CSV table of N, CA, C and O in Angstrom, one decimal:
chain,number,residue,atom,x,y,z
A,1,UNK,N,-16.2,1.7,10.6
A,1,UNK,CA,-16.4,1.1,9.3
A,1,UNK,C,-17.1,-0.3,9.5
A,1,UNK,O,-16.9,-1.0,10.5
A,2,UNK,N,-18.1,-0.5,8.6
A,2,UNK,CA,-18.8,-1.8,8.7
A,2,UNK,C,-18.0,-2.9,8.4
A,2,UNK,O,-16.9,-2.9,7.8
A,3,UNK,N,-18.4,-4.1,8.9
A,3,UNK,CA,-17.6,-5.3,8.7
A,3,UNK,C,-17.5,-5.6,7.2
A,3,UNK,O,-16.5,-6.1,6.7
A,4,UNK,N,-18.6,-5.4,6.4
A,4,UNK,CA,-18.6,-5.6,5.0
A,4,UNK,C,-17.5,-4.7,4.3
A,4,UNK,O,-16.8,-5.1,3.4
A,5,UNK,N,-17.5,-3.4,4.7
A,5,UNK,CA,-16.5,-2.5,4.1
A,5,UNK,C,-15.1,-2.9,4.5
A,5,UNK,O,-14.2,-2.8,3.6
A,6,UNK,N,-14.9,-3.3,5.7
A,6,UNK,CA,-13.6,-3.8,6.2
A,6,UNK,C,-13.1,-5.0,5.3
A,6,UNK,O,-12.0,-5.1,4.9
A,7,UNK,N,-14.1,-5.9,5.1
A,7,UNK,CA,-13.8,-7.0,4.2
A,7,UNK,C,-13.4,-6.6,2.8
A,7,UNK,O,-12.5,-7.2,2.2
A,8,UNK,N,-14.1,-5.7,2.3
A,8,UNK,CA,-13.8,-5.2,0.9
A,8,UNK,C,-12.4,-4.6,0.9
A,8,UNK,O,-11.7,-4.8,-0.1
A,9,UNK,N,-12.1,-3.8,1.9
A,9,UNK,CA,-10.8,-3.2,2.0
A,9,UNK,C,-9.7,-4.2,2.1
A,9,UNK,O,-8.7,-4.1,1.4
A,10,UNK,N,-9.9,-5.2,2.9
A,10,UNK,CA,-9.0,-6.3,3.0
A,10,UNK,C,-8.7,-7.0,1.7
A,10,UNK,O,-7.6,-7.3,1.3
A,11,UNK,N,-9.8,-7.3,1.0
A,11,UNK,CA,-9.7,-7.8,-0.4
A,11,UNK,C,-8.8,-6.9,-1.3
A,11,UNK,O,-8.0,-7.4,-2.1
A,12,UNK,N,-9.1,-5.7,-1.3
A,12,UNK,CA,-8.3,-4.7,-2.1
A,12,UNK,C,-6.8,-4.8,-1.8
A,12,UNK,O,-6.0,-4.7,-2.6
A,13,UNK,N,-6.5,-4.8,-0.4
A,13,UNK,CA,-5.2,-4.9,0.0
A,13,UNK,C,-4.5,-6.2,-0.5
A,13,UNK,O,-3.3,-6.3,-0.9
A,14,UNK,N,-5.2,-7.3,-0.4
A,14,UNK,CA,-4.8,-8.6,-0.9
A,14,UNK,C,-4.5,-8.6,-2.4
A,14,UNK,O,-3.5,-9.1,-2.9
A,15,UNK,N,-5.4,-8.0,-3.1
A,15,UNK,CA,-5.3,-7.9,-4.6
A,15,UNK,C,-4.1,-7.0,-4.9
A,15,UNK,O,-3.3,-7.4,-5.9
A,16,UNK,N,-3.9,-5.9,-4.2
A,16,UNK,CA,-2.8,-5.1,-4.5
A,16,UNK,C,-1.5,-5.8,-4.2
A,16,UNK,O,-0.5,-5.8,-5.0
A,17,UNK,N,-1.4,-6.6,-3.2
A,17,UNK,CA,-0.2,-7.4,-2.8
A,17,UNK,C,0.1,-8.4,-4.0
A,17,UNK,O,1.3,-8.5,-4.3
A,18,UNK,N,-0.9,-9.0,-4.4
A,18,UNK,CA,-0.7,-10.0,-5.5
A,18,UNK,C,-0.2,-9.3,-6.8
A,18,UNK,O,0.7,-9.7,-7.5
A,19,UNK,N,-0.8,-8.1,-7.1
A,19,UNK,CA,-0.4,-7.4,-8.3
A,19,UNK,C,1.1,-6.9,-8.1
A,19,UNK,O,1.8,-6.9,-9.1
A,20,UNK,N,1.4,-6.5,-6.9
A,20,UNK,CA,2.8,-6.1,-6.7
A,20,UNK,C,3.7,-7.3,-6.9
A,20,UNK,O,4.8,-7.1,-7.6
A,21,UNK,N,3.4,-8.4,-6.4
A,21,UNK,CA,4.1,-9.7,-6.7
A,21,UNK,C,4.3,-9.9,-8.1
A,21,UNK,O,5.5,-10.3,-8.6
A,22,UNK,N,3.3,-9.7,-8.9
A,22,UNK,CA,3.4,-10.0,-10.4
A,22,UNK,C,4.4,-9.0,-11.0
A,22,UNK,O,5.2,-9.4,-11.9
A,23,UNK,N,4.3,-7.7,-10.6
A,23,UNK,CA,5.2,-6.7,-11.1
A,23,UNK,C,6.7,-7.0,-10.7
A,23,UNK,O,7.6,-7.0,-11.6
A,24,UNK,N,6.9,-7.4,-9.5
A,24,UNK,CA,8.2,-7.8,-9.0
A,24,UNK,C,8.8,-8.9,-9.9
A,24,UNK,O,10.0,-8.8,-10.3
A,25,UNK,N,8.0,-9.9,-10.1
A,25,UNK,CA,8.4,-11.1,-11.0
A,25,UNK,C,8.8,-10.7,-12.4
A,25,UNK,O,9.6,-11.3,-13.0
A,26,UNK,N,8.1,-9.5,-12.9
A,26,UNK,CA,8.4,-9.1,-14.2
A,26,UNK,C,9.6,-8.1,-14.4
A,26,UNK,O,9.9,-7.8,-15.5
A,27,UNK,N,10.0,-7.6,-13.2
A,27,UNK,CA,11.1,-6.7,-13.4
A,27,UNK,C,12.4,-7.3,-13.9
A,27,UNK,O,12.6,-8.5,-13.8
A,28,UNK,N,13.2,-6.6,-14.7
A,28,UNK,CA,14.4,-7.1,-15.3
A,28,UNK,C,15.4,-7.6,-14.2
A,28,UNK,O,15.5,-7.0,-13.2
A,29,UNK,N,16.2,-8.5,-14.6
A,29,UNK,CA,17.2,-9.1,-13.8
A,29,UNK,C,18.5,-8.3,-13.9
A,29,UNK,O,19.5,-8.7,-14.4
A,30,UNK,N,18.3,-6.9,-13.5
A,30,UNK,CA,19.4,-6.0,-13.5
A,30,UNK,C,19.7,-5.6,-12.1
A,30,UNK,O,18.9,-5.9,-11.2
A,31,UNK,N,20.8,-4.9,-11.9
A,31,UNK,CA,21.0,-4.4,-10.5
A,31,UNK,C,19.9,-3.6,-10.0
A,31,UNK,O,19.4,-3.7,-8.9
A,32,UNK,N,19.4,-2.6,-10.8
A,32,UNK,CA,18.3,-1.8,-10.4
A,32,UNK,C,17.1,-2.6,-10.2
A,32,UNK,O,16.3,-2.4,-9.3
A,33,UNK,N,16.8,-3.4,-11.2
A,33,UNK,CA,15.6,-4.3,-11.1
A,33,UNK,C,15.6,-5.1,-9.9
A,33,UNK,O,14.5,-5.2,-9.2
A,34,UNK,N,16.7,-5.7,-9.5
A,34,UNK,CA,16.7,-6.6,-8.3
A,34,UNK,C,16.6,-5.7,-7.1
A,34,UNK,O,15.9,-6.1,-6.1
A,35,UNK,N,17.2,-4.6,-7.0
A,35,UNK,CA,17.1,-3.7,-5.8
A,35,UNK,C,15.7,-3.3,-5.6
A,35,UNK,O,15.1,-3.4,-4.5
A,36,UNK,N,15.0,-2.8,-6.7
A,36,UNK,CA,13.6,-2.3,-6.6
A,36,UNK,C,12.7,-3.5,-6.2
A,36,UNK,O,11.8,-3.4,-5.3
A,37,UNK,N,13.0,-4.7,-6.8
A,37,UNK,CA,12.2,-5.8,-6.5
A,37,UNK,C,12.2,-6.2,-5.0
A,37,UNK,O,11.1,-6.5,-4.4
A,38,UNK,N,13.4,-6.1,-4.4
A,38,UNK,CA,13.5,-6.5,-3.0
A,38,UNK,C,12.8,-5.5,-2.1
A,38,UNK,O,12.1,-6.0,-1.2
A,39,UNK,N,12.8,-4.3,-2.5
A,39,UNK,CA,12.2,-3.2,-1.6
A,39,UNK,C,10.7,-3.2,-1.8
A,39,UNK,O,9.9,-3.1,-0.9
A,40,UNK,N,10.3,-3.3,-3.1
A,40,UNK,CA,8.9,-3.2,-3.4
A,40,UNK,C,8.1,-4.4,-3.0
A,40,UNK,O,7.0,-4.2,-2.5
A,41,UNK,N,8.7,-5.6,-3.0
A,41,UNK,CA,7.9,-6.8,-2.5
A,41,UNK,C,7.6,-6.6,-1.0
A,41,UNK,O,6.6,-7.1,-0.5
A,42,UNK,N,8.6,-6.0,-0.3
A,42,UNK,CA,8.4,-5.9,1.2
A,42,UNK,C,7.3,-4.9,1.5
A,42,UNK,O,6.3,-5.2,2.2
A,43,UNK,N,7.4,-3.7,0.9
A,43,UNK,CA,6.4,-2.7,1.2
A,43,UNK,C,5.1,-2.9,0.5
A,43,UNK,O,4.0,-2.6,1.1
A,44,UNK,N,5.1,-3.6,-0.6
A,44,UNK,CA,3.9,-3.9,-1.3
A,44,UNK,C,3.0,-5.0,-0.7
A,44,UNK,O,1.8,-5.1,-1.0
A,45,UNK,N,3.6,-5.9,0.0
A,45,UNK,CA,2.8,-7.0,0.7
A,45,UNK,C,2.6,-6.6,2.1
A,45,UNK,O,1.8,-7.4,2.7
A,46,UNK,N,3.1,-5.6,2.6
A,46,UNK,CA,2.9,-5.2,4.1
A,46,UNK,C,1.6,-4.6,4.4
A,46,UNK,O,1.0,-4.9,5.5
A,47,UNK,N,0.9,-3.8,3.5
A,47,UNK,CA,-0.3,-3.2,3.9
A,47,UNK,C,-1.4,-4.2,4.2
A,47,UNK,O,-2.2,-3.9,5.1
A,48,UNK,N,-1.5,-5.3,3.5
A,48,UNK,CA,-2.6,-6.2,3.8
A,48,UNK,C,-2.5,-6.9,5.2
A,48,UNK,O,-3.6,-6.7,5.9
A,49,UNK,N,-1.5,-7.4,5.6
A,49,UNK,CA,-1.5,-7.9,7.0
A,49,UNK,C,-1.6,-6.8,8.1
A,49,UNK,O,-2.2,-7.0,9.1
A,50,UNK,N,-1.0,-5.7,7.8
A,50,UNK,CA,-1.0,-4.6,8.7
A,50,UNK,C,-2.5,-4.0,8.8
A,50,UNK,O,-2.9,-3.6,9.9
A,51,UNK,N,-3.2,-4.0,7.7
A,51,UNK,CA,-4.6,-3.6,7.7
A,51,UNK,C,-5.4,-4.6,8.6
A,51,UNK,O,-6.2,-4.2,9.4
A,52,UNK,N,-5.1,-5.9,8.4
A,52,UNK,CA,-5.7,-6.9,9.3
A,52,UNK,C,-5.4,-6.7,10.7
A,52,UNK,O,-6.3,-6.9,11.6
A,53,UNK,N,-4.2,-6.3,11.0
A,53,UNK,CA,-3.9,-6.0,12.4
A,53,UNK,C,-4.6,-4.8,13.0
A,53,UNK,O,-5.0,-4.8,14.1
A,54,UNK,N,-4.7,-3.8,12.1
A,54,UNK,CA,-5.5,-2.6,12.6
A,54,UNK,C,-6.9,-3.0,12.9
A,54,UNK,O,-7.5,-2.4,13.8
A,55,UNK,N,-7.5,-3.8,12.1
A,55,UNK,CA,-8.9,-4.3,12.3
A,55,UNK,C,-9.0,-4.9,13.6
A,55,UNK,O,-10.1,-4.9,14.2
A,56,UNK,N,-8.0,-5.5,14.1
A,56,UNK,CA,-8.0,-6.2,15.4
A,56,UNK,C,-7.3,-5.4,16.5
A,56,UNK,O,-6.8,-6.0,17.5
A,57,UNK,N,-7.2,-4.2,16.3
A,57,UNK,CA,-6.4,-3.3,17.3
A,57,UNK,C,-7.0,-3.4,18.7
A,57,UNK,O,-8.2,-3.6,18.8
A,58,UNK,N,-6.1,-3.2,19.7
A,58,UNK,CA,-6.5,-3.3,21.0
A,58,UNK,C,-7.0,-2.0,21.6
A,58,UNK,O,-7.6,-2.0,22.7
A,59,UNK,N,-6.7,-0.9,21.0
A,59,UNK,CA,-7.2,0.4,21.4
A,59,UNK,C,-7.2,1.4,20.2
A,59,UNK,O,-6.8,1.0,19.1
A,60,UNK,N,-7.8,2.5,20.5
A,60,UNK,CA,-7.8,3.5,19.4
A,60,UNK,C,-6.5,3.9,19.0
A,60,UNK,O,-6.2,4.1,17.8
A,61,UNK,N,-5.6,4.1,20.0
A,61,UNK,CA,-4.1,4.5,19.6
A,61,UNK,C,-3.4,3.4,18.8
A,61,UNK,O,-2.7,3.7,18.0
A,62,UNK,N,-3.7,2.1,19.2
A,62,UNK,CA,-3.1,1.0,18.5
A,62,UNK,C,-3.6,1.0,17.0
A,62,UNK,O,-2.9,0.7,16.1
A,63,UNK,N,-4.9,1.2,16.9
A,63,UNK,CA,-5.6,1.3,15.5
A,63,UNK,C,-4.9,2.4,14.7
A,63,UNK,O,-4.5,2.1,13.6
A,64,UNK,N,-4.7,3.6,15.3
A,64,UNK,CA,-4.1,4.7,14.6
A,64,UNK,C,-2.7,4.3,14.2
A,64,UNK,O,-2.2,4.6,13.1
A,65,UNK,N,-1.9,3.7,15.1
A,65,UNK,CA,-0.6,3.4,14.9
A,65,UNK,C,-0.5,2.4,13.7
A,65,UNK,O,0.3,2.6,12.7
A,66,UNK,N,-1.3,1.4,13.7
A,66,UNK,CA,-1.3,0.3,12.7
A,66,UNK,C,-1.7,0.9,11.3
A,66,UNK,O,-1.2,0.5,10.3
A,67,UNK,N,-2.8,1.8,11.3
A,67,UNK,CA,-3.1,2.4,10.1
A,67,UNK,C,-2.0,3.2,9.5
A,67,UNK,O,-1.8,3.4,8.3
A,68,UNK,N,-1.3,3.9,10.4
A,68,UNK,CA,-0.2,4.7,10.1
A,68,UNK,C,0.9,3.9,9.4
A,68,UNK,O,1.5,4.4,8.4
A,69,UNK,N,1.1,2.7,9.8
A,69,UNK,CA,2.1,1.8,9.2
A,69,UNK,C,1.6,1.4,7.8
A,69,UNK,O,2.4,1.5,6.8
A,70,UNK,N,0.3,1.1,7.7
A,70,UNK,CA,-0.3,0.9,6.3
A,70,UNK,C,0.0,2.1,5.3
A,70,UNK,O,0.4,1.9,4.2
A,71,UNK,N,-0.3,3.3,5.9
A,71,UNK,CA,-0.1,4.5,5.0
A,71,UNK,C,1.3,4.7,4.6
A,71,UNK,O,1.6,5.0,3.5
A,72,UNK,N,2.2,4.5,5.6
A,72,UNK,CA,3.7,4.6,5.3
A,72,UNK,C,4.1,3.7,4.2
A,72,UNK,O,4.8,4.0,3.3
A,73,UNK,N,3.7,2.4,4.3
A,73,UNK,CA,4.1,1.4,3.4
A,73,UNK,C,3.5,1.7,2.0
A,73,UNK,O,4.1,1.5,0.9
A,74,UNK,N,2.3,2.1,1.9
A,74,UNK,CA,1.6,2.6,0.7
A,74,UNK,C,2.4,3.7,0.0
A,74,UNK,O,2.6,3.7,-1.3
A,75,UNK,N,2.8,4.7,0.8
A,75,UNK,CA,3.5,5.8,0.2
A,75,UNK,C,4.8,5.3,-0.3
A,75,UNK,O,5.3,5.8,-1.4
A,76,UNK,N,5.5,4.4,0.3
A,76,UNK,CA,6.7,3.8,-0.2
A,76,UNK,C,6.4,3.1,-1.5
A,76,UNK,O,7.3,3.3,-2.5
A,77,UNK,N,5.4,2.4,-1.6
A,77,UNK,CA,5.0,1.7,-2.8
A,77,UNK,C,4.9,2.6,-3.9
A,77,UNK,O,5.3,2.4,-5.1
A,78,UNK,N,4.2,3.8,-3.7
A,78,UNK,CA,4.0,4.8,-4.7
A,78,UNK,C,5.3,5.3,-5.3
A,78,UNK,O,5.4,5.4,-6.5
A,79,UNK,N,6.3,5.5,-4.5
A,79,UNK,CA,7.6,5.9,-4.9
A,79,UNK,C,8.2,4.8,-5.8
A,79,UNK,O,8.8,5.1,-6.9
A,80,UNK,N,8.2,3.5,-5.4
A,80,UNK,CA,8.8,2.5,-6.2
A,80,UNK,C,8.1,2.3,-7.5
A,80,UNK,O,8.7,2.1,-8.6
A,81,UNK,N,6.8,2.5,-7.5
A,81,UNK,CA,6.0,2.4,-8.8
A,81,UNK,C,6.5,3.6,-9.7
A,81,UNK,O,6.8,3.3,-10.9
A,82,UNK,N,6.6,4.7,-9.2
A,82,UNK,CA,7.0,5.8,-10.0
A,82,UNK,C,8.5,5.7,-10.5
A,82,UNK,O,8.8,6.1,-11.6
A,83,UNK,N,9.3,5.0,-9.7
A,83,UNK,CA,10.7,4.8,-10.1
A,83,UNK,C,10.7,3.8,-11.2
A,83,UNK,O,11.4,3.9,-12.2
A,84,UNK,N,9.8,2.7,-11.2
A,84,UNK,CA,9.8,1.7,-12.2
A,84,UNK,C,9.4,2.4,-13.5
A,84,UNK,O,9.9,2.1,-14.6
A,85,UNK,N,8.4,3.3,-13.4
A,85,UNK,CA,7.9,4.1,-14.6
A,85,UNK,C,9.0,4.9,-15.1
A,85,UNK,O,9.4,4.9,-16.3
A,86,UNK,N,9.6,5.7,-14.2
A,86,UNK,CA,10.6,6.7,-14.7
A,86,UNK,C,11.9,6.0,-15.3
A,86,UNK,O,12.5,6.5,-16.2
A,87,UNK,N,12.3,4.9,-14.7
A,87,UNK,CA,13.4,4.1,-15.2
A,87,UNK,C,13.0,3.3,-16.4
A,87,UNK,O,13.9,2.6,-17.0
A,88,UNK,N,11.8,3.3,-16.8
A,88,UNK,CA,11.3,2.4,-17.9
A,88,UNK,C,11.7,1.0,-17.8
A,88,UNK,O,12.0,0.3,-18.7
A,89,UNK,N,11.5,0.5,-16.5
A,89,UNK,CA,11.7,-0.9,-16.3
A,89,UNK,C,10.6,-1.8,-16.8
A,89,UNK,O,10.8,-3.0,-17.1
A,90,UNK,N,9.4,-1.2,-16.8
A,90,UNK,CA,8.2,-1.9,-17.3
A,90,UNK,C,7.4,-0.9,-18.0
A,90,UNK,O,7.5,0.3,-17.8
A,91,UNK,N,6.5,-1.4,-19.0
A,91,UNK,CA,5.7,-0.4,-19.7
A,91,UNK,C,4.8,0.4,-18.9
A,91,UNK,O,4.2,-0.2,-17.9
A,92,UNK,N,4.7,1.7,-19.2
A,92,UNK,CA,3.8,2.6,-18.5
A,92,UNK,C,2.4,2.0,-18.4
A,92,UNK,O,1.7,2.1,-17.4
A,93,UNK,N,1.9,1.5,-19.5
A,93,UNK,CA,0.6,0.9,-19.6
A,93,UNK,C,0.4,-0.2,-18.5
A,93,UNK,O,-0.7,-0.3,-17.9
A,94,UNK,N,1.4,-0.9,-18.2
A,94,UNK,CA,1.3,-2.0,-17.1
A,94,UNK,C,1.2,-1.3,-15.7
A,94,UNK,O,0.6,-2.0,-14.8
A,95,UNK,N,1.8,-0.2,-15.6
A,95,UNK,CA,2.0,0.3,-14.2
A,95,UNK,C,0.9,1.3,-13.9
A,95,UNK,O,0.7,1.6,-12.7
A,96,UNK,N,0.2,1.9,-14.8
A,96,UNK,CA,-0.7,3.0,-14.6
A,96,UNK,C,-1.9,2.5,-13.6
A,96,UNK,O,-2.2,3.3,-12.7
A,97,UNK,N,-2.5,1.3,-13.8
A,97,UNK,CA,-3.6,0.9,-13.0
A,97,UNK,C,-3.1,0.6,-11.6
A,97,UNK,O,-3.8,0.9,-10.6
A,98,UNK,N,-1.8,0.1,-11.4
A,98,UNK,CA,-1.4,-0.2,-10.1
A,98,UNK,C,-1.1,1.1,-9.3
A,98,UNK,O,-1.4,1.2,-8.1
A,99,UNK,N,-0.5,2.1,-10.0
A,99,UNK,CA,-0.3,3.4,-9.5
A,99,UNK,C,-1.6,4.1,-9.0
A,99,UNK,O,-1.7,4.6,-7.9
A,100,UNK,N,-2.6,4.0,-9.9
A,100,UNK,CA,-3.9,4.5,-9.5
A,100,UNK,C,-4.5,3.8,-8.3
A,100,UNK,O,-5.0,4.5,-7.3
A,101,UNK,N,-4.4,2.5,-8.2
A,101,UNK,CA,-4.9,1.8,-7.0
A,101,UNK,C,-4.2,2.2,-5.8
A,101,UNK,O,-4.7,2.3,-4.7
A,102,UNK,N,-2.8,2.3,-5.9
A,102,UNK,CA,-2.0,2.7,-4.8
A,102,UNK,C,-2.4,4.1,-4.3
A,102,UNK,O,-2.6,4.3,-3.1
A,103,UNK,N,-2.7,5.0,-5.2
A,103,UNK,CA,-3.1,6.4,-4.8
A,103,UNK,C,-4.5,6.3,-4.2
A,103,UNK,O,-4.7,7.1,-3.2
A,104,UNK,N,-5.3,5.5,-4.7
A,104,UNK,CA,-6.7,5.4,-4.1
A,104,UNK,C,-6.6,4.9,-2.7
A,104,UNK,O,-7.2,5.4,-1.7
A,105,UNK,N,-5.8,3.9,-2.5
A,105,UNK,CA,-5.6,3.2,-1.1
A,105,UNK,C,-5.0,4.2,-0.2
A,105,UNK,O,-5.4,4.4,1.0
A,106,UNK,N,-4.0,5.0,-0.7
A,106,UNK,CA,-3.4,6.1,0.2
A,106,UNK,C,-4.5,7.0,0.6
A,106,UNK,O,-4.5,7.4,1.8
A,107,UNK,N,-5.3,7.4,-0.3
A,107,UNK,CA,-6.4,8.5,0.1
A,107,UNK,C,-7.3,7.9,1.1
A,107,UNK,O,-7.7,8.6,2.0
A,108,UNK,N,-7.8,6.7,0.9
A,108,UNK,CA,-8.7,6.0,1.8
A,108,UNK,C,-8.1,6.0,3.2
A,108,UNK,O,-8.7,6.3,4.2
A,109,UNK,N,-6.9,5.5,3.3
A,109,UNK,CA,-6.2,5.3,4.6
A,109,UNK,C,-6.0,6.7,5.3
A,109,UNK,O,-6.1,6.8,6.5
A,110,UNK,N,-5.5,7.6,4.5
A,110,UNK,CA,-5.3,9.0,5.0
A,110,UNK,C,-6.6,9.5,5.6
A,110,UNK,O,-6.6,10.1,6.7
A,111,UNK,N,-7.7,9.4,4.9
A,111,UNK,CA,-8.9,9.8,5.4
A,111,UNK,C,-9.4,9.1,6.7
A,111,UNK,O,-9.9,9.7,7.6
A,112,UNK,N,-9.1,7.8,6.7
A,112,UNK,CA,-9.4,7.0,7.9
A,112,UNK,C,-8.6,7.5,9.1
A,112,UNK,O,-9.1,7.5,10.2
A,113,UNK,N,-7.3,7.7,8.8
A,113,UNK,CA,-6.4,8.2,9.9
A,113,UNK,C,-6.9,9.5,10.5
A,113,UNK,O,-6.9,9.7,11.7
A,114,UNK,N,-7.3,10.5,9.6
A,114,UNK,CA,-7.9,11.8,10.0
A,114,UNK,C,-9.1,11.5,10.9
A,114,UNK,O,-9.2,12.1,12.0
A,115,UNK,N,-10.0,10.7,10.5
A,115,UNK,CA,-11.3,10.4,11.2
A,115,UNK,C,-10.9,9.8,12.6
A,115,UNK,O,-11.4,10.2,13.6
A,116,UNK,N,-10.0,8.8,12.6
A,116,UNK,CA,-9.6,8.1,13.8
A,116,UNK,C,-9.0,9.0,14.8
A,116,UNK,O,-9.3,8.9,16.0
A,117,UNK,N,-8.1,9.9,14.3
A,117,UNK,CA,-7.5,10.9,15.2
A,117,UNK,C,-8.5,11.8,15.8
A,117,UNK,O,-8.5,12.2,17.0
A,118,UNK,N,-9.5,12.3,15.0
A,118,UNK,CA,-10.5,13.2,15.5
A,118,UNK,C,-11.4,12.4,16.6
A,118,UNK,O,-11.8,13.1,17.6
A,119,UNK,N,-11.6,11.2,16.4
A,119,UNK,CA,-12.5,10.4,17.2
A,119,UNK,C,-11.8,9.7,18.4
A,119,UNK,O,-12.4,9.1,19.3
A,120,UNK,N,-10.4,10.0,18.5
A,120,UNK,CA,-9.6,9.3,19.5
A,120,UNK,C,-10.1,9.6,20.9
A,120,UNK,O,-10.2,8.8,21.8
A,121,UNK,N,-10.4,10.9,21.1
A,121,UNK,CA,-10.8,11.3,22.5
A,121,UNK,C,-12.3,11.0,22.9
A,121,UNK,O,-12.7,11.2,24.0
A,122,UNK,N,-13.0,10.6,22.0
A,122,UNK,CA,-14.5,10.3,22.2
A,122,UNK,C,-14.6,9.0,22.9
A,122,UNK,O,-14.0,8.1,22.9
């Protein structure tokens, strides 16, 4: 991946983390809202620094491992977003764009993982 593309991805991850923070702050102060907030803020802010760590990986295996962490955290985010929607904790209109971005990031990272694993032995 080019340096410019890596920078663009890092910005997307940072923007995603900020958007997750805004959603967490808007969740209702209920038992469910507080539980989701605590879990969602952790997994939603994790991909950005882990992506940065992957960019500075010490080996191909380290890169794959760190990208795997990013993917795992994004998949967890997707579940929390769907739960927020299903429980009607926030309006669907507010969550749709965030869910779409999460799914796009999942697809990009999944594709990167496949490529990295294919190129591991090269």
